[in-house]
Amino acid sequence: MMMKKIIFYNPSFETGGVEKNIISFLGHFENSLKYIPILILANKIKIKLKKKNYTSTPNAKIKLKFRFLKYILSFFYLIKICLQGNCIILSFQNNIFALIASIITNTKIIVRLNTSPEKYIKSKIIKIIFKFIYKKSDIILVNDEDFKKSVKLYFNLNAKIVHNCVDIKKINQYKRSKIKFSFFKKKYLNIISVGRLTSQKDHIILIKAINNSKKKNKFRVLILGSGDQKNNLVNYIKQNNLEKIIKISKYQKNPYKYINQSNLLVLPSKYEGSPNILLETAALKKLIISSNCR
């Protein structure tokens, strides 16, 4: 019997929760005798699994700066593989292109939605278009009850829930990693925030809150992440003389050792899916302050 190819479609592989979930999904296929996992992405990455049980393509040698170019390249490879037959698509990103590819090649598709419809449904026309396209899915996956209700409300479609996974044993192992870090101080409130430096994550509201309270409290704030808002955040920190209080450091593959040294984590996002970082911080038994975001 020919093994079925399961295609993990995520053209622009970055450093967020979606990518962690893909790695978790891939891990479940490490000993599979029924499926051959194929990861479609347009940038080079290294995924640490006990066994490299998957193949990845096209793994662009040329660095593509714009997401849309990654979408076009990955869309081409998705169609190419699906035309070979005996496939199923599991789409995590750029779902519209993935659904078009599934229609063209007559391939079954599971679509995992990562952003609540409140974010992108701005008119009746857009709502009708997305409803029409999402109806072509064989299965729609979401990661919590609120998300499922939103999909029903906006599109009158039924979704299935698959909660995000947290490897508590791994997190507790990683938190013990050695670290040369002297930024956090005793007798200070040591705060950490982990996430891409984008408008969505809204780190500026945390920085402004610290600026308003700096004369009343002793803080140390560490922000871990990379993104297009970094210069704006750094400029605000400099303009308000916050360099000794707030530090921005690049994305870390192991944020747990830093979270473990903090007193609490702050998530100031405008909107989210089901944030992995909250689940992971809870696994570390740290206090959390989160915005009441969708």
PDB file of N, CA and C in Angstrom, residues 149-246:
ATOM      1  N   LYS A 149     -16.556  29.521  17.993  1.00  0.00           N
ATOM      2  CA  LYS A 149     -17.790  30.319  17.959  1.00  0.00           C
ATOM      3  C   LYS A 149     -17.692  31.440  16.928  1.00  0.00           C
ATOM      4  N   SER A 150     -16.502  32.051  16.809  1.00  0.00           N
ATOM      5  CA  SER A 150     -16.310  33.130  15.836  1.00  0.00           C
ATOM      6  C   SER A 150     -16.475  32.627  14.405  1.00  0.00           C
ATOM      7  N   VAL A 151     -15.921  31.437  14.129  1.00  0.00           N
ATOM      8  CA  VAL A 151     -16.039  30.853  12.788  1.00  0.00           C
ATOM      9  C   VAL A 151     -17.503  30.563  12.466  1.00  0.00           C
ATOM     10  N   LYS A 152     -18.240  30.100  13.458  1.00  0.00           N
ATOM     11  CA  LYS A 152     -19.669  29.825  13.272  1.00  0.00           C
ATOM     12  C   LYS A 152     -20.438  31.131  13.053  1.00  0.00           C
ATOM     13  N   LEU A 153     -20.104  32.151  13.837  1.00  0.00           N
ATOM     14  CA  LEU A 153     -20.799  33.432  13.762  1.00  0.00           C
ATOM     15  C   LEU A 153     -20.562  34.133  12.431  1.00  0.00           C
ATOM     16  N   TYR A 154     -19.317  34.182  11.988  1.00  0.00           N
ATOM     17  CA  TYR A 154     -18.959  34.947  10.791  1.00  0.00           C
ATOM     18  C   TYR A 154     -19.248  34.186   9.494  1.00  0.00           C
ATOM     19  N   PHE A 155     -19.031  32.863   9.497  1.00  0.00           N
ATOM     20  CA  PHE A 155     -19.109  32.106   8.246  1.00  0.00           C
ATOM     21  C   PHE A 155     -20.179  31.006   8.252  1.00  0.00           C
ATOM     22  N   ASN A 156     -20.808  30.793   9.425  1.00  0.00           N
ATOM     23  CA  ASN A 156     -21.772  29.709   9.592  1.00  0.00           C
ATOM     24  C   ASN A 156     -21.157  28.363   9.199  1.00  0.00           C
ATOM     25  N   LEU A 157     -19.899  28.179   9.599  1.00  0.00           N
ATOM     26  CA  LEU A 157     -19.180  26.935   9.325  1.00  0.00           C
ATOM     27  C   LEU A 157     -18.770  26.283  10.643  1.00  0.00           C
ATOM     28  N   ASN A 158     -18.719  24.973  10.653  1.00  0.00           N
ATOM     29  CA  ASN A 158     -18.322  24.235  11.851  1.00  0.00           C
ATOM     30  C   ASN A 158     -16.822  23.955  11.831  1.00  0.00           C
ATOM     31  N   ALA A 159     -16.185  24.211  12.941  1.00  0.00           N
ATOM     32  CA  ALA A 159     -14.749  23.955  13.063  1.00  0.00           C
ATOM     33  C   ALA A 159     -14.503  22.921  14.158  1.00  0.00           C
ATOM     34  N   LYS A 160     -13.380  22.244  14.052  1.00  0.00           N
ATOM     35  CA  LYS A 160     -12.964  21.285  15.082  1.00  0.00           C
ATOM     36  C   LYS A 160     -11.828  21.895  15.904  1.00  0.00           C
ATOM     37  N   ILE A 161     -11.811  21.586  17.185  1.00  0.00           N
ATOM     38  CA  ILE A 161     -10.809  22.156  18.090  1.00  0.00           C
ATOM     39  C   ILE A 161      -9.652  21.183  18.292  1.00  0.00           C
ATOM     40  N   VAL A 162      -8.439  21.672  18.054  1.00  0.00           N
ATOM     41  CA  VAL A 162      -7.222  20.966  18.449  1.00  0.00           C
ATOM     42  C   VAL A 162      -6.405  21.954  19.268  1.00  0.00           C
ATOM     43  N   HIS A 163      -6.339  21.729  20.562  1.00  0.00           N
ATOM     44  CA  HIS A 163      -5.635  22.661  21.441  1.00  0.00           C
ATOM     45  C   HIS A 163      -4.130  22.641  21.180  1.00  0.00           C
ATOM     46  N   ASN A 164      -3.489  23.778  21.423  1.00  0.00           N
ATOM     47  CA  ASN A 164      -2.033  23.853  21.307  1.00  0.00           C
ATOM     48  C   ASN A 164      -1.377  22.933  22.340  1.00  0.00           C
ATOM     49  N   CYS A 165      -0.281  22.312  21.933  1.00  0.00           N
ATOM     50  CA  CYS A 165       0.426  21.374  22.813  1.00  0.00           C
ATOM     51  C   CYS A 165       1.546  22.074  23.585  1.00  0.00           C
ATOM     52  N   VAL A 166       1.749  21.662  24.810  1.00  0.00           N
ATOM     53  CA  VAL A 166       2.856  22.177  25.617  1.00  0.00           C
ATOM     54  C   VAL A 166       3.630  20.995  26.181  1.00  0.00           C
ATOM     55  N   ASP A 167       4.906  20.930  25.854  1.00  0.00           N
ATOM     56  CA  ASP A 167       5.761  19.861  26.350  1.00  0.00           C
ATOM     57  C   ASP A 167       6.381  20.321  27.674  1.00  0.00           C
ATOM     58  N   ILE A 168       5.702  20.051  28.764  1.00  0.00           N
ATOM     59  CA  ILE A 168       6.116  20.553  30.080  1.00  0.00           C
ATOM     60  C   ILE A 168       7.480  19.995  30.489  1.00  0.00           C
ATOM     61  N   LYS A 169       7.712  18.727  30.179  1.00  0.00           N
ATOM     62  CA  LYS A 169       8.996  18.111  30.521  1.00  0.00           C
ATOM     63  C   LYS A 169      10.147  18.833  29.825  1.00  0.00           C
ATOM     64  N   LYS A 170       9.951  19.154  28.536  1.00  0.00           N
ATOM     65  CA  LYS A 170      10.977  19.852  27.761  1.00  0.00           C
ATOM     66  C   LYS A 170      11.208  21.262  28.296  1.00  0.00           C
ATOM     67  N   ILE A 171      10.120  21.964  28.627  1.00  0.00           N
ATOM     68  CA  ILE A 171      10.223  23.331  29.145  1.00  0.00           C
ATOM     69  C   ILE A 171      11.002  23.349  30.457  1.00  0.00           C
ATOM     70  N   ASN A 172      10.694  22.422  31.341  1.00  0.00           N
ATOM     71  CA  ASN A 172      11.398  22.359  32.629  1.00  0.00           C
ATOM     72  C   ASN A 172      12.864  21.988  32.469  1.00  0.00           C
ATOM     73  N   GLN A 173      13.160  21.241  31.417  1.00  0.00           N
ATOM     74  CA  GLN A 173      14.559  20.911  31.124  1.00  0.00           C
ATOM     75  C   GLN A 173      15.292  22.157  30.602  1.00  0.00           C
ATOM     76  N   TYR A 174      14.675  22.879  29.687  1.00  0.00           N
ATOM     77  CA  TYR A 174      15.296  24.047  29.064  1.00  0.00           C
ATOM     78  C   TYR A 174      15.473  25.213  30.045  1.00  0.00           C
ATOM     79  N   LYS A 175      14.608  25.308  31.029  1.00  0.00           N
ATOM     80  CA  LYS A 175      14.688  26.440  31.963  1.00  0.00           C
ATOM     81  C   LYS A 175      15.969  26.389  32.801  1.00  0.00           C
ATOM     82  N   ARG A 176      16.583  25.199  32.873  1.00  0.00           N
ATOM     83  CA  ARG A 176      17.801  25.026  33.678  1.00  0.00           C
ATOM     84  C   ARG A 176      19.073  25.327  32.893  1.00  0.00           C
ATOM     85  N   SER A 177      18.932  25.682  31.619  1.00  0.00           N
ATOM     86  CA  SER A 177      20.111  25.986  30.798  1.00  0.00           C
ATOM     87  C   SER A 177      20.912  27.124  31.403  1.00  0.00           C
ATOM     88  N   LYS A 178      22.225  27.043  31.263  1.00  0.00           N
ATOM     89  CA  LYS A 178      23.099  28.084  31.806  1.00  0.00           C
ATOM     90  C   LYS A 178      22.856  29.394  31.073  1.00  0.00           C
ATOM     91  N   ILE A 179      22.973  30.480  31.800  1.00  0.00           N
ATOM     92  CA  ILE A 179      22.689  31.784  31.230  1.00  0.00           C
ATOM     93  C   ILE A 179      23.581  32.838  31.879  1.00  0.00           C
ATOM     94  N   LYS A 180      24.245  33.622  31.045  1.00  0.00           N
ATOM     95  CA  LYS A 180      25.015  34.763  31.532  1.00  0.00           C
ATOM     96  C   LYS A 180      24.128  35.993  31.383  1.00  0.00           C
ATOM     97  N   PHE A 181      23.504  36.375  32.473  1.00  0.00           N
ATOM     98  CA  PHE A 181      22.471  37.403  32.387  1.00  0.00           C
ATOM     99  C   PHE A 181      22.412  38.169  33.698  1.00  0.00           C
ATOM    100  N   SER A 182      22.727  39.450  33.651  1.00  0.00           N
ATOM    101  CA  SER A 182      22.771  40.250  34.877  1.00  0.00           C
ATOM    102  C   SER A 182      21.796  41.430  34.838  1.00  0.00           C
ATOM    103  N   PHE A 183      20.867  41.414  33.864  1.00  0.00           N
ATOM    104  CA  PHE A 183      19.951  42.539  33.713  1.00  0.00           C
ATOM    105  C   PHE A 183      18.904  42.575  34.823  1.00  0.00           C
ATOM    106  N   PHE A 184      18.314  41.414  35.129  1.00  0.00           N
ATOM    107  CA  PHE A 184      17.345  41.362  36.216  1.00  0.00           C
ATOM    108  C   PHE A 184      18.058  41.598  37.551  1.00  0.00           C
ATOM    109  N   LYS A 185      17.356  42.270  38.471  1.00  0.00           N
ATOM    110  CA  LYS A 185      17.942  42.619  39.767  1.00  0.00           C
ATOM    111  C   LYS A 185      17.067  42.137  40.917  1.00  0.00           C
ATOM    112  N   LYS A 186      17.724  41.800  42.027  1.00  0.00           N
ATOM    113  CA  LYS A 186      16.995  41.462  43.244  1.00  0.00           C
ATOM    114  C   LYS A 186      16.318  42.725  43.770  1.00  0.00           C
ATOM    115  N   LYS A 187      15.184  42.552  44.412  1.00  0.00           N
ATOM    116  CA  LYS A 187      14.371  43.638  44.986  1.00  0.00           C
ATOM    117  C   LYS A 187      13.761  44.545  43.915  1.00  0.00           C
ATOM    118  N   TYR A 188      13.818  44.099  42.641  1.00  0.00           N
ATOM    119  CA  TYR A 188      13.145  44.785  41.545  1.00  0.00           C
ATOM    120  C   TYR A 188      11.999  43.889  41.069  1.00  0.00           C
ATOM    121  N   LEU A 189      11.026  44.514  40.391  1.00  0.00           N
ATOM    122  CA  LEU A 189      10.003  43.729  39.715  1.00  0.00           C
ATOM    123  C   LEU A 189      10.528  43.417  38.318  1.00  0.00           C
ATOM    124  N   ASN A 190      10.900  42.170  38.108  1.00  0.00           N
ATOM    125  CA  ASN A 190      11.518  41.744  36.845  1.00  0.00           C
ATOM    126  C   ASN A 190      10.445  41.187  35.908  1.00  0.00           C
ATOM    127  N   ILE A 191      10.218  41.926  34.830  1.00  0.00           N
ATOM    128  CA  ILE A 191       9.137  41.621  33.888  1.00  0.00           C
ATOM    129  C   ILE A 191       9.726  41.151  32.567  1.00  0.00           C
ATOM    130  N   ILE A 192       9.050  40.188  31.946  1.00  0.00           N
ATOM    131  CA  ILE A 192       9.477  39.730  30.621  1.00  0.00           C
ATOM    132  C   ILE A 192       8.282  39.731  29.676  1.00  0.00           C
ATOM    133  N   SER A 193       8.541  40.030  28.414  1.00  0.00           N
ATOM    134  CA  SER A 193       7.523  39.934  27.368  1.00  0.00           C
ATOM    135  C   SER A 193       8.170  39.245  26.169  1.00  0.00           C
ATOM    136  N   VAL A 194       7.506  38.230  25.631  1.00  0.00           N
ATOM    137  CA  VAL A 194       8.080  37.424  24.548  1.00  0.00           C
ATOM    138  C   VAL A 194       7.132  37.454  23.351  1.00  0.00           C
ATOM    139  N   GLY A 195       7.642  37.907  22.214  1.00  0.00           N
ATOM    140  CA  GLY A 195       6.804  37.928  21.014  1.00  0.00           C
ATOM    141  C   GLY A 195       7.414  38.790  19.928  1.00  0.00           C
ATOM    142  N   ARG A 196       6.964  38.578  18.702  1.00  0.00           N
ATOM    143  CA  ARG A 196       7.474  39.364  17.574  1.00  0.00           C
ATOM    144  C   ARG A 196       7.236  40.849  17.811  1.00  0.00           C
ATOM    145  N   LEU A 197       8.182  41.661  17.347  1.00  0.00           N
ATOM    146  CA  LEU A 197       8.071  43.110  17.511  1.00  0.00           C
ATOM    147  C   LEU A 197       7.238  43.670  16.363  1.00  0.00           C
ATOM    148  N   THR A 198       5.934  43.453  16.460  1.00  0.00           N
ATOM    149  CA  THR A 198       4.995  43.889  15.436  1.00  0.00           C
ATOM    150  C   THR A 198       3.881  44.693  16.082  1.00  0.00           C
ATOM    151  N   SER A 199       3.100  45.350  15.253  1.00  0.00           N
ATOM    152  CA  SER A 199       1.974  46.148  15.752  1.00  0.00           C
ATOM    153  C   SER A 199       0.995  45.276  16.525  1.00  0.00           C
ATOM    154  N   GLN A 200       0.785  44.061  16.066  1.00  0.00           N
ATOM    155  CA  GLN A 200      -0.150  43.144  16.727  1.00  0.00           C
ATOM    156  C   GLN A 200       0.226  42.913  18.189  1.00  0.00           C
ATOM    157  N   LYS A 201       1.520  42.722  18.445  1.00  0.00           N
ATOM    158  CA  LYS A 201       1.972  42.384  19.800  1.00  0.00           C
ATOM    159  C   LYS A 201       1.936  43.585  20.749  1.00  0.00           C
ATOM    160  N   ASP A 202       1.924  44.798  20.179  1.00  0.00           N
ATOM    161  CA  ASP A 202       1.665  46.035  20.938  1.00  0.00           C
ATOM    162  C   ASP A 202       2.602  46.242  22.137  1.00  0.00           C
ATOM    163  N   HIS A 203       3.886  45.989  21.933  1.00  0.00           N
ATOM    164  CA  HIS A 203       4.842  46.171  23.029  1.00  0.00           C
ATOM    165  C   HIS A 203       4.923  47.628  23.492  1.00  0.00           C
ATOM    166  N   ILE A 204       4.565  48.546  22.609  1.00  0.00           N
ATOM    167  CA  ILE A 204       4.676  49.965  22.954  1.00  0.00           C
ATOM    168  C   ILE A 204       3.790  50.324  24.147  1.00  0.00           C
ATOM    169  N   ILE A 205       2.644  49.651  24.287  1.00  0.00           N
ATOM    170  CA  ILE A 205       1.762  49.967  25.412  1.00  0.00           C
ATOM    171  C   ILE A 205       2.392  49.536  26.739  1.00  0.00           C
ATOM    172  N   LEU A 206       3.156  48.444  26.719  1.00  0.00           N
ATOM    173  CA  LEU A 206       3.889  48.006  27.912  1.00  0.00           C
ATOM    174  C   LEU A 206       4.980  49.020  28.243  1.00  0.00           C
ATOM    175  N   ILE A 207       5.722  49.453  27.225  1.00  0.00           N
ATOM    176  CA  ILE A 207       6.811  50.416  27.441  1.00  0.00           C
ATOM    177  C   ILE A 207       6.269  51.742  27.986  1.00  0.00           C
ATOM    178  N   LYS A 208       5.145  52.196  27.445  1.00  0.00           N
ATOM    179  CA  LYS A 208       4.534  53.447  27.925  1.00  0.00           C
ATOM    180  C   LYS A 208       4.054  53.305  29.366  1.00  0.00           C
ATOM    181  N   ALA A 209       3.519  52.147  29.710  1.00  0.00           N
ATOM    182  CA  ALA A 209       3.066  51.909  31.085  1.00  0.00           C
ATOM    183  C   ALA A 209       4.231  51.966  32.064  1.00  0.00           C
ATOM    184  N   ILE A 210       5.359  51.379  31.656  1.00  0.00           N
ATOM    185  CA  ILE A 210       6.560  51.419  32.495  1.00  0.00           C
ATOM    186  C   ILE A 210       7.064  52.853  32.627  1.00  0.00           C
ATOM    187  N   ASN A 211       7.026  53.602  31.532  1.00  0.00           N
ATOM    188  CA  ASN A 211       7.461  55.000  31.553  1.00  0.00           C
ATOM    189  C   ASN A 211       6.609  55.830  32.519  1.00  0.00           C
ATOM    190  N   ASN A 212       5.318  55.552  32.563  1.00  0.00           N
ATOM    191  CA  ASN A 212       4.415  56.293  33.451  1.00  0.00           C
ATOM    192  C   ASN A 212       4.609  55.919  34.920  1.00  0.00           C
ATOM    193  N   SER A 213       5.207  54.747  35.166  1.00  0.00           N
ATOM    194  CA  SER A 213       5.320  54.257  36.547  1.00  0.00           C
ATOM    195  C   SER A 213       6.752  54.201  37.069  1.00  0.00           C
ATOM    196  N   LYS A 214       7.707  54.647  36.257  1.00  0.00           N
ATOM    197  CA  LYS A 214       9.118  54.435  36.601  1.00  0.00           C
ATOM    198  C   LYS A 214       9.564  55.171  37.861  1.00  0.00           C
ATOM    199  N   LYS A 215       8.887  56.269  38.210  1.00  0.00           N
ATOM    200  CA  LYS A 215       9.286  57.030  39.398  1.00  0.00           C
ATOM    201  C   LYS A 215       8.740  56.412  40.683  1.00  0.00           C
ATOM    202  N   LYS A 216       7.739  55.546  40.534  1.00  0.00           N
ATOM    203  CA  LYS A 216       7.086  54.970  41.714  1.00  0.00           C
ATOM    204  C   LYS A 216       7.576  53.560  42.030  1.00  0.00           C
ATOM    205  N   ASN A 217       8.145  52.897  41.025  1.00  0.00           N
ATOM    206  CA  ASN A 217       8.508  51.493  41.196  1.00  0.00           C
ATOM    207  C   ASN A 217       9.881  51.193  40.608  1.00  0.00           C
ATOM    208  N   LYS A 218      10.485  50.117  41.093  1.00  0.00           N
ATOM    209  CA  LYS A 218      11.754  49.653  40.541  1.00  0.00           C
ATOM    210  C   LYS A 218      11.474  48.492  39.586  1.00  0.00           C
ATOM    211  N   PHE A 219      11.740  48.745  38.304  1.00  0.00           N
ATOM    212  CA  PHE A 219      11.457  47.752  37.267  1.00  0.00           C
ATOM    213  C   PHE A 219      12.715  47.325  36.549  1.00  0.00           C
ATOM    214  N   ARG A 220      12.665  46.121  36.006  1.00  0.00           N
ATOM    215  CA  ARG A 220      13.542  45.684  34.934  1.00  0.00           C
ATOM    216  C   ARG A 220      12.641  44.963  33.941  1.00  0.00           C
ATOM    217  N   VAL A 221      12.662  45.393  32.684  1.00  0.00           N
ATOM    218  CA  VAL A 221      11.771  44.825  31.669  1.00  0.00           C
ATOM    219  C   VAL A 221      12.605  44.282  30.515  1.00  0.00           C
ATOM    220  N   LEU A 222      12.475  42.995  30.236  1.00  0.00           N
ATOM    221  CA  LEU A 222      13.164  42.352  29.122  1.00  0.00           C
ATOM    222  C   LEU A 222      12.139  41.968  28.062  1.00  0.00           C
ATOM    223  N   ILE A 223      12.350  42.452  26.830  1.00  0.00           N
ATOM    224  CA  ILE A 223      11.481  42.100  25.706  1.00  0.00           C
ATOM    225  C   ILE A 223      12.287  41.231  24.743  1.00  0.00           C
ATOM    226  N   LEU A 224      11.811  40.012  24.514  1.00  0.00           N
ATOM    227  CA  LEU A 224      12.484  39.083  23.598  1.00  0.00           C
ATOM    228  C   LEU A 224      11.703  39.008  22.288  1.00  0.00           C
ATOM    229  N   GLY A 225      12.355  39.394  21.189  1.00  0.00           N
ATOM    230  CA  GLY A 225      11.661  39.297  19.907  1.00  0.00           C
ATOM    231  C   GLY A 225      12.350  40.086  18.818  1.00  0.00           C
ATOM    232  N   SER A 226      11.942  39.816  17.591  1.00  0.00           N
ATOM    233  CA  SER A 226      12.454  40.531  16.425  1.00  0.00           C
ATOM    234  C   SER A 226      11.256  40.947  15.576  1.00  0.00           C
ATOM    235  N   GLY A 227      11.408  42.041  14.819  1.00  0.00           N
ATOM    236  CA  GLY A 227      10.300  42.465  13.972  1.00  0.00           C
ATOM    237  C   GLY A 227      10.427  43.887  13.486  1.00  0.00           C
ATOM    238  N   ASP A 228       9.452  44.308  12.682  1.00  0.00           N
ATOM    239  CA  ASP A 228       9.550  45.602  11.990  1.00  0.00           C
ATOM    240  C   ASP A 228       9.320  46.809  12.894  1.00  0.00           C
ATOM    241  N   GLN A 229       8.880  46.585  14.133  1.00  0.00           N
ATOM    242  CA  GLN A 229       8.643  47.702  15.047  1.00  0.00           C
ATOM    243  C   GLN A 229       9.829  47.979  15.973  1.00  0.00           C
ATOM    244  N   LYS A 230      10.925  47.264  15.776  1.00  0.00           N
ATOM    245  CA  LYS A 230      12.047  47.392  16.714  1.00  0.00           C
ATOM    246  C   LYS A 230      12.575  48.822  16.786  1.00  0.00           C
ATOM    247  N   ASN A 231      12.797  49.455  15.641  1.00  0.00           N
ATOM    248  CA  ASN A 231      13.346  50.820  15.647  1.00  0.00           C
ATOM    249  C   ASN A 231      12.429  51.792  16.378  1.00  0.00           C
ATOM    250  N   ASN A 232      11.121  51.673  16.175  1.00  0.00           N
ATOM    251  CA  ASN A 232      10.165  52.549  16.856  1.00  0.00           C
ATOM    252  C   ASN A 232      10.226  52.359  18.365  1.00  0.00           C
ATOM    253  N   LEU A 233      10.331  51.108  18.800  1.00  0.00           N
ATOM    254  CA  LEU A 233      10.397  50.816  20.234  1.00  0.00           C
ATOM    255  C   LEU A 233      11.700  51.327  20.839  1.00  0.00           C
ATOM    256  N   VAL A 234      12.809  51.096  20.132  1.00  0.00           N
ATOM    257  CA  VAL A 234      14.123  51.543  20.623  1.00  0.00           C
ATOM    258  C   VAL A 234      14.165  53.070  20.716  1.00  0.00           C
ATOM    259  N   ASN A 235      13.613  53.755  19.726  1.00  0.00           N
ATOM    260  CA  ASN A 235      13.592  55.221  19.732  1.00  0.00           C
ATOM    261  C   ASN A 235      12.790  55.761  20.906  1.00  0.00           C
ATOM    262  N   TYR A 236      11.656  55.143  21.190  1.00  0.00           N
ATOM    263  CA  TYR A 236      10.842  55.589  22.330  1.00  0.00           C
ATOM    264  C   TYR A 236      11.589  55.377  23.643  1.00  0.00           C
ATOM    265  N   ILE A 237      12.263  54.249  23.755  1.00  0.00           N
ATOM    266  CA  ILE A 237      13.047  53.953  24.963  1.00  0.00           C
ATOM    267  C   ILE A 237      14.141  54.997  25.170  1.00  0.00           C
ATOM    268  N   LYS A 238      14.845  55.361  24.093  1.00  0.00           N
ATOM    269  CA  LYS A 238      15.916  56.361  24.183  1.00  0.00           C
ATOM    270  C   LYS A 238      15.373  57.735  24.512  1.00  0.00           C
ATOM    271  N   GLN A 239      14.281  58.114  23.854  1.00  0.00           N
ATOM    272  CA  GLN A 239      13.698  59.449  24.061  1.00  0.00           C
ATOM    273  C   GLN A 239      13.224  59.649  25.493  1.00  0.00           C
ATOM    274  N   ASN A 240      12.869  58.569  26.157  1.00  0.00           N
ATOM    275  CA  ASN A 240      12.349  58.662  27.523  1.00  0.00           C
ATOM    276  C   ASN A 240      13.321  58.144  28.579  1.00  0.00           C
ATOM    277  N   ASN A 241      14.585  57.998  28.159  1.00  0.00           N
ATOM    278  CA  ASN A 241      15.650  57.595  29.093  1.00  0.00           C
ATOM    279  C   ASN A 241      15.325  56.308  29.858  1.00  0.00           C
ATOM    280  N   LEU A 242      14.903  55.306  29.103  1.00  0.00           N
ATOM    281  CA  LEU A 242      14.508  54.042  29.710  1.00  0.00           C
ATOM    282  C   LEU A 242      15.526  52.929  29.476  1.00  0.00           C
ATOM    283  N   GLU A 243      16.701  53.285  28.969  1.00  0.00           N
ATOM    284  CA  GLU A 243      17.686  52.260  28.592  1.00  0.00           C
ATOM    285  C   GLU A 243      18.105  51.367  29.753  1.00  0.00           C
ATOM    286  N   LYS A 244      18.140  51.927  30.980  1.00  0.00           N
ATOM    287  CA  LYS A 244      18.552  51.135  32.142  1.00  0.00           C
ATOM    288  C   LYS A 244      17.409  50.279  32.681  1.00  0.00           C
ATOM    289  N   ILE A 245      16.201  50.579  32.232  1.00  0.00           N
ATOM    290  CA  ILE A 245      15.021  49.879  32.751  1.00  0.00           C
ATOM    291  C   ILE A 245      14.525  48.816  31.780  1.00  0.00           C
ATOM    292  N   ILE A 246      14.569  49.134  30.470  1.00  0.00           N
ATOM    293  CA  ILE A 246      13.998  48.246  29.455  1.00  0.00           C
ATOM    294  C   ILE A 246      15.091  47.802  28.482  1.00  0.00           C
TER     295      ILE A 246
END
